[in-house]
Coordinates of C-alpha atoms and ligand atoms in Angstrom, one line a residue:
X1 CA -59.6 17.5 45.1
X2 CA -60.1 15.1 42.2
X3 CA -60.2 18.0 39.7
X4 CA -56.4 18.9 40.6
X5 CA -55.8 15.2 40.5
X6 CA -56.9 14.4 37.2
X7 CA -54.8 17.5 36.1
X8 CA -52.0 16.6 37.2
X9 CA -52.6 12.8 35.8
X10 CA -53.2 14.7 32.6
X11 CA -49.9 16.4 32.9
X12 CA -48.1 13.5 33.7
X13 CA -49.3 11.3 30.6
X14 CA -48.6 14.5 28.3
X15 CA -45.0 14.5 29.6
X16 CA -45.0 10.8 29.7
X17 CA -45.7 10.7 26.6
X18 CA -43.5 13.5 25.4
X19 CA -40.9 12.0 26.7
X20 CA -41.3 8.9 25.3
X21 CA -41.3 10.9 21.7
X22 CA -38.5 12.8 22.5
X23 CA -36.9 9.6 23.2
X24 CA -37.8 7.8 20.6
X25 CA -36.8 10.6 18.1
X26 CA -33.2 10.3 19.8
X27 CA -32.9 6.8 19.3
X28 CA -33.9 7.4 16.1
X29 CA -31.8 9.7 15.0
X30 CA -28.9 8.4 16.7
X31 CA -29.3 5.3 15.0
X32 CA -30.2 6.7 11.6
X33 CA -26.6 9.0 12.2
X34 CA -25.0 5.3 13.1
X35 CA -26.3 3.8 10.0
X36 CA -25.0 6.8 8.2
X37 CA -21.8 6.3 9.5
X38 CA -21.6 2.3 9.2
X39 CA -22.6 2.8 5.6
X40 CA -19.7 4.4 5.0
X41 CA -17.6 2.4 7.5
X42 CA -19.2 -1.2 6.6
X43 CA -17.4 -1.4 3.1
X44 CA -14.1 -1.1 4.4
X45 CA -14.2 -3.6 7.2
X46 CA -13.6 -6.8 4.9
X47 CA -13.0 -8.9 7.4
X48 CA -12.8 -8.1 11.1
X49 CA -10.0 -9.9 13.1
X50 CA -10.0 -8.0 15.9
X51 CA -6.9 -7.7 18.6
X52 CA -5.0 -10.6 18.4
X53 CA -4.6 -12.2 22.0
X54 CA -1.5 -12.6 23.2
X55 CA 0.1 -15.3 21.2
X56 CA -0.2 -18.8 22.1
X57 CA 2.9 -19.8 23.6
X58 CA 4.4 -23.7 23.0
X59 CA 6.4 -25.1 26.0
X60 CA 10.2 -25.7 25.1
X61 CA 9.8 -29.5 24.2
X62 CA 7.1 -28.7 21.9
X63 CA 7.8 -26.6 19.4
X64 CA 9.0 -29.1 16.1
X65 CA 9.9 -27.1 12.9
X66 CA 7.2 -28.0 10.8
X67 CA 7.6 -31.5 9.1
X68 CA 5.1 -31.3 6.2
X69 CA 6.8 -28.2 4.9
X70 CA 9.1 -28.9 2.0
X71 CA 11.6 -26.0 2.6
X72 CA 14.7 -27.3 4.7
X73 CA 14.9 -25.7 8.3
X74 CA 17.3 -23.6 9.0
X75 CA 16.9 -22.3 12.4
X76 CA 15.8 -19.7 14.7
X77 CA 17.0 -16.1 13.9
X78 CA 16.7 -12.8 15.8
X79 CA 14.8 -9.6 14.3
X80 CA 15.2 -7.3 16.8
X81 CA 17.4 -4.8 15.3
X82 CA 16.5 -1.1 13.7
X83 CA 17.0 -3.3 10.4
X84 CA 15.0 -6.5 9.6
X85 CA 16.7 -9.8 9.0
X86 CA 14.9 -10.9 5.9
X87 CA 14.4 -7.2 4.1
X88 CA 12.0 -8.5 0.9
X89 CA 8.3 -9.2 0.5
X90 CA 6.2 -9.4 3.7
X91 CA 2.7 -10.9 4.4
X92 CA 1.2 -11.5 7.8
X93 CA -2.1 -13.8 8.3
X94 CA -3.3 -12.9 11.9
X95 CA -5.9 -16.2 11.5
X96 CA -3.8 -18.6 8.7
X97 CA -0.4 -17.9 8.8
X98 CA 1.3 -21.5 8.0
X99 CA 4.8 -22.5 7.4
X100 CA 3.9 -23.9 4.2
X101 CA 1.5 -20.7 3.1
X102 CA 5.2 -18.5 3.5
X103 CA 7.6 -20.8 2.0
X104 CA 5.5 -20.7 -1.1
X105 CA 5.0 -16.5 -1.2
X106 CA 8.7 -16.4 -0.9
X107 CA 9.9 -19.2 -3.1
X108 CA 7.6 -17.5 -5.9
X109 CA 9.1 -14.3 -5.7
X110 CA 13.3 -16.5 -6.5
X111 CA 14.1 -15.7 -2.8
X112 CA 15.9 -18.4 -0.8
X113 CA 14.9 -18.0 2.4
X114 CA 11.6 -17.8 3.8
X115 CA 11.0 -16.7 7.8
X116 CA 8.3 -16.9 10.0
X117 CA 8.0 -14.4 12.9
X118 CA 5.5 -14.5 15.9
X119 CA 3.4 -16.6 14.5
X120 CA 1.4 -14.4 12.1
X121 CA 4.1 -12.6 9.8
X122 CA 6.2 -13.8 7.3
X123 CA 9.4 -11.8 5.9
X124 CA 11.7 -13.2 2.6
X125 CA 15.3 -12.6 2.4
X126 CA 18.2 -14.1 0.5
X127 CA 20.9 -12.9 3.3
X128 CA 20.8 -14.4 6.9
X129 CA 23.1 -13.3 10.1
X130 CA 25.8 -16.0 10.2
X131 CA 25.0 -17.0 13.9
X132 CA 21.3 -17.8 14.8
X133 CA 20.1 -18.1 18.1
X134 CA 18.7 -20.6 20.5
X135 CA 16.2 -23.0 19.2
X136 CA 13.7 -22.8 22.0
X137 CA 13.6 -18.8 21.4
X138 CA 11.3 -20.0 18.3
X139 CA 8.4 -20.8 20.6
X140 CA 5.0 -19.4 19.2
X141 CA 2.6 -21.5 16.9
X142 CA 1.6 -20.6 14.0
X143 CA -1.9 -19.1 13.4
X144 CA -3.1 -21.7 10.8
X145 CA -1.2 -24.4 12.0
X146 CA -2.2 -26.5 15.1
X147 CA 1.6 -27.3 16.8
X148 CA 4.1 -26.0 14.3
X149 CA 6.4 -23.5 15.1
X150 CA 6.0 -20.1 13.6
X151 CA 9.2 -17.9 15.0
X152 CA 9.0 -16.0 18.4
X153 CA 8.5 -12.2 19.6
X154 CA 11.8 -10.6 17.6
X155 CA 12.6 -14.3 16.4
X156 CA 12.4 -16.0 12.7
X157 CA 12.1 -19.7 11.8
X158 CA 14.3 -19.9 8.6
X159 CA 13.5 -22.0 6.1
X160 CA 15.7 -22.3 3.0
X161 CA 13.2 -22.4 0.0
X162 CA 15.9 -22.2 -2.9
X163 CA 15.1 -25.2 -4.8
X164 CA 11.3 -25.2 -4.1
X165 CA 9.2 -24.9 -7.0
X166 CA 6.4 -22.6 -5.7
X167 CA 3.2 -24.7 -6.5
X168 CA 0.9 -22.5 -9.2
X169 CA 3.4 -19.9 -10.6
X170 CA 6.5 -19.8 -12.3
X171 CA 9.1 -18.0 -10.7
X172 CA 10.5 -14.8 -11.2
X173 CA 13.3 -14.8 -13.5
X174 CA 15.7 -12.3 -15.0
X175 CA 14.7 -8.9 -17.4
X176 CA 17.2 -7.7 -19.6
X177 CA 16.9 -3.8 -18.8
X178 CA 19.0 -2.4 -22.1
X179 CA 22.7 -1.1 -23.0
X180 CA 24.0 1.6 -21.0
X181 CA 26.7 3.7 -21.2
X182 CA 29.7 2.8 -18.2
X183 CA 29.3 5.2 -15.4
X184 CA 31.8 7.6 -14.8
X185 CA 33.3 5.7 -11.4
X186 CA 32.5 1.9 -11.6
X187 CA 34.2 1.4 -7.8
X188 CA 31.4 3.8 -6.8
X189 CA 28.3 3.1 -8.9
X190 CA 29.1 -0.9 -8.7
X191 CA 29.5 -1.8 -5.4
X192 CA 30.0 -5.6 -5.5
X193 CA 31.3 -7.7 -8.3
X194 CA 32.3 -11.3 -9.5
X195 CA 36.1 -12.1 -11.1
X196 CA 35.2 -15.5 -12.8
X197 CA 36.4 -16.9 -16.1
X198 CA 33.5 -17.2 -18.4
X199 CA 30.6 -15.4 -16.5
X200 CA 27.3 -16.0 -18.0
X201 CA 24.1 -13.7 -17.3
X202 CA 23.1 -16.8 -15.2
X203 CA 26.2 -17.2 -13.1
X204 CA 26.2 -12.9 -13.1
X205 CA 22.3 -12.6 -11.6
X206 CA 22.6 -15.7 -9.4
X207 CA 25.8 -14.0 -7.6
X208 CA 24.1 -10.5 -7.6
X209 CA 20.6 -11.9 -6.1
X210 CA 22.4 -13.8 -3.4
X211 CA 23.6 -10.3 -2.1
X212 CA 20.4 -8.3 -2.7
X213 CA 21.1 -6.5 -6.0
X214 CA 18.2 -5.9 -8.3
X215 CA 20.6 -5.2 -10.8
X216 CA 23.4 -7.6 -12.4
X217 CA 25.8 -6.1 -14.8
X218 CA 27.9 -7.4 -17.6
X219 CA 30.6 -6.0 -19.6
X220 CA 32.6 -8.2 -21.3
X221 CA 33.5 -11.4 -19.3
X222 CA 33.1 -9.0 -15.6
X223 CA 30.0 -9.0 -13.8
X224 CA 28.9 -5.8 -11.4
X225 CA 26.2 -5.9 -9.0
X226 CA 24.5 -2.6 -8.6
X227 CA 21.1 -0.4 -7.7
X228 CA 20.0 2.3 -9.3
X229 CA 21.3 5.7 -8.7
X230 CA 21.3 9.4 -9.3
X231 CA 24.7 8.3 -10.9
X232 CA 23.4 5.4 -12.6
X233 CA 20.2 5.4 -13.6
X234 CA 18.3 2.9 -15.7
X235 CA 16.4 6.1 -18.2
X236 CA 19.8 6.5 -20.1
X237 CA 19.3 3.6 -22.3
X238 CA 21.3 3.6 -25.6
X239 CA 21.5 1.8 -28.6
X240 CA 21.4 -2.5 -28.1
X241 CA 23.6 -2.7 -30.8
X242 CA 26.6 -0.7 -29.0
X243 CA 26.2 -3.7 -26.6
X244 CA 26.4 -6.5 -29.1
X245 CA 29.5 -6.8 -29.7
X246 CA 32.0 -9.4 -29.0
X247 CA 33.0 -9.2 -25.5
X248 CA 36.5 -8.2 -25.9
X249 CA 35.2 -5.1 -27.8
X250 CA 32.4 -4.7 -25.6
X251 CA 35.1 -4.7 -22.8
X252 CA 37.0 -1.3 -24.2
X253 CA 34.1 0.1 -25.6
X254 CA 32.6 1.6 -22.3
X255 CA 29.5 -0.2 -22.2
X256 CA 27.4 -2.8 -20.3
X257 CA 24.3 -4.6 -20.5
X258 CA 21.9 -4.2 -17.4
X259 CA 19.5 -7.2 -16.3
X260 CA 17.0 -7.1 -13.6
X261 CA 17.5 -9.9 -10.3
X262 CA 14.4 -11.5 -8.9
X263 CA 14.8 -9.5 -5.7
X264 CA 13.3 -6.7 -4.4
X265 CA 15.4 -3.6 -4.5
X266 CA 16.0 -4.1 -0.5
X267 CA 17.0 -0.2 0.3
X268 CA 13.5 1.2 1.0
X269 CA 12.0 -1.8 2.9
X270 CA 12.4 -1.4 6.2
X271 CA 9.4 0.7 8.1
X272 CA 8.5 1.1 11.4
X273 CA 6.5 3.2 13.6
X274 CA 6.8 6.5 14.6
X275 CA 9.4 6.7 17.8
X276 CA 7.7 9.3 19.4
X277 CA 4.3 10.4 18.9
X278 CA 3.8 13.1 16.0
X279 CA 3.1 16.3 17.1
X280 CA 1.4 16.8 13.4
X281 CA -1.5 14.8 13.0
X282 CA -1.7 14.3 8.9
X283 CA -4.5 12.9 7.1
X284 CA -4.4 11.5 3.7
X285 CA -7.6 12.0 2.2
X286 CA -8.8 11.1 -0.7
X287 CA -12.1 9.4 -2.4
X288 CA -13.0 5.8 -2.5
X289 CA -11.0 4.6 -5.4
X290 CA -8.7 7.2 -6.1
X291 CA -5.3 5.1 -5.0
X292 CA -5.3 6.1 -1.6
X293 CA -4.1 2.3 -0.9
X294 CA -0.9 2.9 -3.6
X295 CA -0.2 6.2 -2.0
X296 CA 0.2 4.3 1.6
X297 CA 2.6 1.9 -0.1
X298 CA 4.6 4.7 -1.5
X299 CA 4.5 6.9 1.3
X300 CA 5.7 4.0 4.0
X301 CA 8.7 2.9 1.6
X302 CA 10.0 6.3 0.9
X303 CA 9.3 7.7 4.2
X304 CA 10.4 4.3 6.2
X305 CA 7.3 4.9 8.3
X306 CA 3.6 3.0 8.5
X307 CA 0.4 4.8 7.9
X308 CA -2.6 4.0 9.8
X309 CA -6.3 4.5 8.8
X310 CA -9.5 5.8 9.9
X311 CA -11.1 2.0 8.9
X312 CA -9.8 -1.2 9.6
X313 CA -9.2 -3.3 6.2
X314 CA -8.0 -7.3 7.5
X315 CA -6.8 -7.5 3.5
X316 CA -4.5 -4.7 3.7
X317 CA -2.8 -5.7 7.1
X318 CA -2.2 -8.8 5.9
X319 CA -0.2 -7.3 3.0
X320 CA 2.3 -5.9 5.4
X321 CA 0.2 -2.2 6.2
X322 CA 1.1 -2.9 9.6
X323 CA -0.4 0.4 10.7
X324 CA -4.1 -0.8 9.7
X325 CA -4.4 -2.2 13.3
X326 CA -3.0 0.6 15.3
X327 CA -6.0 2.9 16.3
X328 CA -6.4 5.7 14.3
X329 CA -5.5 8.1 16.8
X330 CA -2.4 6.7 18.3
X331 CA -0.1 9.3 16.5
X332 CA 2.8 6.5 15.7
X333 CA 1.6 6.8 11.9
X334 CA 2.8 8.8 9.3
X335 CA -0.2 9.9 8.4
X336 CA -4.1 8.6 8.0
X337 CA -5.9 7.2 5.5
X338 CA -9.5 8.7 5.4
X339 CA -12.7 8.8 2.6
X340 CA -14.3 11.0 5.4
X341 CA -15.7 14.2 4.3
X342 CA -18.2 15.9 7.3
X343 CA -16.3 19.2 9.0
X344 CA -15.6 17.5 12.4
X345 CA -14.1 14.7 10.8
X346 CA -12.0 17.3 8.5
X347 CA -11.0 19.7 11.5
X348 CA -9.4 16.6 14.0
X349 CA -6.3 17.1 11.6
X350 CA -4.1 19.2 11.8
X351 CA -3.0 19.2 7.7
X352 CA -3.4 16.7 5.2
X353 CA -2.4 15.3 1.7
X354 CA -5.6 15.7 -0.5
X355 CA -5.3 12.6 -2.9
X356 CA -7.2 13.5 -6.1
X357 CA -8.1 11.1 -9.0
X358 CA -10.2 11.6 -11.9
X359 CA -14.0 10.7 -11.1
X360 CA -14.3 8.2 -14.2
X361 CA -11.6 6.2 -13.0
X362 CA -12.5 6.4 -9.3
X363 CA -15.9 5.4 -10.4
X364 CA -15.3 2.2 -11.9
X365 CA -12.4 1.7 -9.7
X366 CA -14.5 1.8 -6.8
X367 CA -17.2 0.1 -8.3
X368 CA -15.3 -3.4 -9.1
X369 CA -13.9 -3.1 -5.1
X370 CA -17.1 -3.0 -3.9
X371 CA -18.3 -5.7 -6.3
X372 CA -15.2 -7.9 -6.2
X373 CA -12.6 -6.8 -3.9
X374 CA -9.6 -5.4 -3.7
X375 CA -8.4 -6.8 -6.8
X376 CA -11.2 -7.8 -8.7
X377 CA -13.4 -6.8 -11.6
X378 CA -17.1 -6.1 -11.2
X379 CA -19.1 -8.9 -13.3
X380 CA -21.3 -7.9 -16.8
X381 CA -24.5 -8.4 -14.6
X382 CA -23.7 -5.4 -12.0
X383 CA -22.4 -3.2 -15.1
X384 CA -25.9 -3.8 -16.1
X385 CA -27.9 -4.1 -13.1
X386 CA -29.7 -0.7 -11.7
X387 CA -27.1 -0.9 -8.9
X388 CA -24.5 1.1 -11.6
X389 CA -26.6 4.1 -12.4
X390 CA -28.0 4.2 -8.8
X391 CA -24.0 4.2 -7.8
X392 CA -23.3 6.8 -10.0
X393 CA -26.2 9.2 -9.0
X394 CA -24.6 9.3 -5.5
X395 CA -20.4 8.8 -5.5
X396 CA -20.9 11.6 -8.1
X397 CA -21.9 13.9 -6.2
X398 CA -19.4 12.7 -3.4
X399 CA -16.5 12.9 -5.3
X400 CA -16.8 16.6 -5.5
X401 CA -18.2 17.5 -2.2
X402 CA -15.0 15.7 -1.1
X403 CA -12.7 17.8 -2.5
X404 CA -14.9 20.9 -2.1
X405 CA -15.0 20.4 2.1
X406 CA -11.5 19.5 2.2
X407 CA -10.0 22.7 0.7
X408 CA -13.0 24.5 2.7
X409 CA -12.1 23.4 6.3
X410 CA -8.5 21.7 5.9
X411 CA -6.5 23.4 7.7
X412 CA -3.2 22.3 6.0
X413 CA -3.2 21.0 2.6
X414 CA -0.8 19.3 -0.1
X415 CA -3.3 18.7 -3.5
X416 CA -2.1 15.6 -5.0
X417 CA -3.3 14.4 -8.3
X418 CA -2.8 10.6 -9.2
X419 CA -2.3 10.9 -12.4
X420 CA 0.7 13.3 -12.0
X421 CA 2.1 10.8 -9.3
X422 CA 1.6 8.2 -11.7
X423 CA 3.3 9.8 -14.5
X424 CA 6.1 11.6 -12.6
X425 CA 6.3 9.3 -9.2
X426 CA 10.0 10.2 -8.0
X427 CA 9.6 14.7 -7.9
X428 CA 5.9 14.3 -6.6
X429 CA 6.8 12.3 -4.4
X430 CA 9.6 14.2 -2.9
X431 CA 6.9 16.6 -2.6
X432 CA 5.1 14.7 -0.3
X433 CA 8.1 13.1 1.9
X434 CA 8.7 17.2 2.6
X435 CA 5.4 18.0 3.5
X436 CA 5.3 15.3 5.8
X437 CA 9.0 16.5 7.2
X438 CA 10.8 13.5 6.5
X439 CA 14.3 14.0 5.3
X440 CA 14.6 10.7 2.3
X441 CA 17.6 10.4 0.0
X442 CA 17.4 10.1 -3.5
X443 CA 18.4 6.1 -3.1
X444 CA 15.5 5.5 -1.3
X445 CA 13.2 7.5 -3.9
X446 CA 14.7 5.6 -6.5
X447 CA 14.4 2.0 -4.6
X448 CA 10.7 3.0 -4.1
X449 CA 10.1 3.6 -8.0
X450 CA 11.7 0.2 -8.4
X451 CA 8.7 -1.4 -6.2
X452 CA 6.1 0.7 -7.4
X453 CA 3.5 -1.5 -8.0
X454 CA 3.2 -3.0 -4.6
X455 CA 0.8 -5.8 -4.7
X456 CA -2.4 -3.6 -4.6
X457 CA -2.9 -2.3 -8.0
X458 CA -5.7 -3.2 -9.8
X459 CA -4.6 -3.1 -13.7
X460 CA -7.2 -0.3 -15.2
X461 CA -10.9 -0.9 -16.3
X462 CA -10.8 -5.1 -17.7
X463 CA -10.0 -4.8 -21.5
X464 CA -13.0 -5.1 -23.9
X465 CA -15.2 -3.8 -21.3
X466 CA -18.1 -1.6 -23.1
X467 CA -17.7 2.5 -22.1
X468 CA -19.7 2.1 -19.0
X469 CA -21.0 5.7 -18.7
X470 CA -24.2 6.8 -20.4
X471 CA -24.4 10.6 -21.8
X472 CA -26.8 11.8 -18.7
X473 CA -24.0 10.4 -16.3
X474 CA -21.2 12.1 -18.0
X475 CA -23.5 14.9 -18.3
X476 CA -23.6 15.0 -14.3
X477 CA -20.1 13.6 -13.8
X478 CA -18.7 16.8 -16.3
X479 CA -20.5 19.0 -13.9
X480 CA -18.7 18.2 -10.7
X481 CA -15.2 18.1 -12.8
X482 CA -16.3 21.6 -13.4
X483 CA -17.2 22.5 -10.2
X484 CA -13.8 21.2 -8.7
X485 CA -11.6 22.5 -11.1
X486 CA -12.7 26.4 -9.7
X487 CA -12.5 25.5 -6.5
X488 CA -9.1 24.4 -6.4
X489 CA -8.5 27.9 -8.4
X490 CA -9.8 29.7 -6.1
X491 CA -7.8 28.0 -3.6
X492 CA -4.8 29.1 -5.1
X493 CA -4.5 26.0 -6.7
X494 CA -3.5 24.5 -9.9
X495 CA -6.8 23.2 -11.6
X496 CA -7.5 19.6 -12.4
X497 CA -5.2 17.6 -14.9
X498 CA -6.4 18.4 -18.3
X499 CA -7.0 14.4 -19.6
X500 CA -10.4 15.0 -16.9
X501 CA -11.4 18.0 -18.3
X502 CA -14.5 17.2 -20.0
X503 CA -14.3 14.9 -23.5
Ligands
NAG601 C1 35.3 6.5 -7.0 O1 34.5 6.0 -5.9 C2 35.2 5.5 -4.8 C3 34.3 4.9 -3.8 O2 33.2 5.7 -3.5 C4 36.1 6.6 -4.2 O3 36.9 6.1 -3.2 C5 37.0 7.1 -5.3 O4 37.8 8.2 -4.8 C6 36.2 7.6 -6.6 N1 37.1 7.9 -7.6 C7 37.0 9.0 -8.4 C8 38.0 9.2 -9.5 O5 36.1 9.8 -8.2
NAG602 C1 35.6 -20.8 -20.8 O1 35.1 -21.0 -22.1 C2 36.0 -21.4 -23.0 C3 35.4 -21.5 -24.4 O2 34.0 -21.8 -24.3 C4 36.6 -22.8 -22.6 O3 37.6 -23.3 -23.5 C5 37.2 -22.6 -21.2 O4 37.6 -23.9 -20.7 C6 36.3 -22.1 -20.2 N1 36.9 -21.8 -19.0 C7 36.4 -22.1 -17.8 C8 37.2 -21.8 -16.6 O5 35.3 -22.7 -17.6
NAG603 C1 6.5 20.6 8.9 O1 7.2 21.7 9.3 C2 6.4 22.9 9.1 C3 7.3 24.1 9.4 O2 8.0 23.9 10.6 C4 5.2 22.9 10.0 O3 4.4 24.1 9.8 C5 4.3 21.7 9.7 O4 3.2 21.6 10.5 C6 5.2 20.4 9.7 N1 4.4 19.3 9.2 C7 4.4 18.1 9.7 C8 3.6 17.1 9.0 O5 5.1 17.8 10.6

């Protein structure tokens, strides 16, 4: 009787204890495959916000424009249409939007009116809708600002910011762009202009700004407000001197000088989100580093549509990626951003836009965001610290094995380089606006080549920094360039740009 007993105690403890291996090694490897994942995950969630609750809303007697600002108050607009109200810069502060925090982004960039919408967002504009509506439809307080009034749900508090000076920066002012030769149909290629005796390039820009024309035009004593077009565009400089003349002459001889307004060319900034869910899932993939941020910015101006992303970065949503906080999978994006690499990450979309950049640049590009965020510049001490080489050893070898699993199990694939987007943005991108299905005109193409830079570029490797790669890394780094550059050939690709091709 006992012997059986103690058998099956035995037993017991064996499993027991076999169990309590087996479980451990699951927790242990589930949580090593979680650290795996939050390693890569962790460095793009900057700052976690969170959904927003439902905004706060003020009761009707409440809501006071806010007194310390030192914009005048307009009133309370509606942007509900397909179209914004206020079409230039946007920011949105989920946690500090303040009246005062909007008037100043806006009155730094020449606009004259600044406008704060559901408390968090803030839109600039220098054309409003001549009838506003109620004042108590600007109800919700602003996110930084204990019981001032930040706009509504589809409603903008207007502030006029004109005659502001923005505190630290000077403001924007006009850029003479060149001579150019008349277009062939003024009526057509100028759309607005100014009759005035005596128009100066002040009088000229001021008019053209008011309406939302990057591009103020004088010949003679007549002043044209314009945008760049297929017709009329700003590469066909000619000689200054055909310009200099006195203005009569100038007047006959069919030219014109060409200034840049303050304003944002306005034609490409409206975006929304998807109206129906995409069939198409698209990913746009690319390495840490290698301008996938840029590439958003591009894409969502010339396509009109936000992109989402696989992370969630609070810095990017508050420069207007509204798409950031939509969840990944939610299919009213464009298309998603993504540094993921592994197979099952790769196959959950159905084609993708493989953003490549060279690895040197990624490198240090990658290195100063992780260092110094989004826009700054790693410090001499990491440059020298082991951190460098020990960041090296292992994005090296990423950088490749990105690209390599990417042409291996995507399953629909457009290989964009940066540096060819960089040096010819308006027919690569057309590439991409037709791989993605969106019909775009060439306007829009051109509006988004006049806001190109968007306000996430970091301006190349600091000046006077000391060649930060040793021989063994470029040694290792040359290797993967290498490696790539076959693959994509036998991928039916073309190879890598030649400037990476091994020094
Ligand atoms: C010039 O453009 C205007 C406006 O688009 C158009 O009505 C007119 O017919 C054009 N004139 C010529 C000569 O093409
Ligand atoms: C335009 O300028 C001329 C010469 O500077 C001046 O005599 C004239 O009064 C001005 N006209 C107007 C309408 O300001
Ligand atoms: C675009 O259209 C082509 C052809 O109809 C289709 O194969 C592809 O999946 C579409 N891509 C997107 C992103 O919708």
């Amino acid at each position: 009787m006992a012997k059986p007993f103690f058998r099956l105690q035995k037993f017991l403890r064996r499993t027991q204890f076999l169990l309590f291996f087996l479980t451990a090694a699951y927790l242990m490897t589930g949580s090593l495959l979680l650290l795996q994942r939050a390693r890569l995950r962790r460095r793009w969630f900057h700052h976690f916000m969170g959904d927003p609750p439902g905004p706060p809303a003020l009761s009707p007697e409440a809501p006071q424009p806010a007194t310390s600002s030192r914009g005048t108050y307009v009133g309370c607009f509606s942007d509900d249409g397909q179209e914004r109200t206020l079409k230039g810069s946007v920011f949105f502060d989920l946690r500090k939007m303040t009246v005062s925090h909007c008037q100043d982004a806006c009155a730094e960039r020449s606009y004259i009116y600044a406008g704060l919408e559901a408390g968090a967002e803030c839109y600039c504009g220098n054309r409003l809708p001549a009838m506003s509506v109620g004042p108590e439809e600007c109800n919700h307080e602003c996110k930084g600002e204990k019981s001032s009034v930040c706009g509504g749900v589809g409603r903008l508090s207007v502030y006029r910011v004109e005659e502001l000076q923005p505190g630290s920066r000077k403001r924007r002012t006009v850029t003479y762009r060149g001579c150019f030769r008349l277009p062939e149909n003024i009526t057509h290629a100028f759309p607005d202009s100014l009759v005035q005796a005596n128009v100066t390039v002040e009088t000229c820009s001021g008019f053209c700004s008011q309406k939302e024309f990057p591009l103020a035009i004088l010949r003679g004593w007549e002043c044209y407000c314009a945008y760049s077009t297929p017709q009329f565009n700003l590469r066909d400089a000619v000689d200054s001197s055909l310009c200099g003349q006195e203005s009569e002459a100038q007047r006959l001889a069919e030219y014109c000088e060409v200034y840049q307004t303050p304003v944002q060319d306005t034609r490409c900034t409206d975006r929304r989100f998807l109206p129906t869910k995409s069939k198409v899932f698209v990913a746009l993939s690319s390495f840490p580093g290698a301008g996938n941020t840029w590439a958003r910015h591009l894409i969502e101006h010339a396509t009109g549509f936000y992109t989402g992303s696989y992370y969630f970065d609070g810095t990017l949503y508050n420069k207007g990626f509204k798409g950031e906080k939509d969840h990944w999978r939610s299919r009213r994006t464009i298309c998603v951003k993504t540094h993921e690499s592994g197979r099952r990450e790769i196959e959950m979309f159905d084609s993708a836009i493989l953003l490549i950049r060279n690895p040197y640049r990624s490198l240090v590009a990658e290195f100063n965001r992780k260092c110094a965020g989004h826009l700054g510049y790693a410090a001499d001490r990491n440059w020298k610290s082991k951190e460098w080489p020990d960041f090296v050893n292992s994005y090296a070898s990423w950088w490749s094995s990105h690209v390599l699993d990417w042409l291996k199990y995507g399953k629909r694939l457009l290989v964009v380089h940066y540096e060819e987007l960089r040096r010819s943005l308006v027919p690569t991108l057309r590439e991409m606006v037709a791989f993605l299905n969106v019909s775009v005109s060439e306007e829009r193409l051109l509006c988004v080549e006049n806001n190109k830079e968007g306000s996430f570029r970091r301006r190349g490797r600091r000046p006077h920094d000391p060649e930060p790669f040793t021989p063994e890394m470029k040694d290792l780094i040359n290797g993967y360039i290498r490696t790539v550059d076959q693959a994509l050939r036998d991928h039916n690709w073309a190879g890598l740009p030649r400037e990476y091709v091994p020094r």
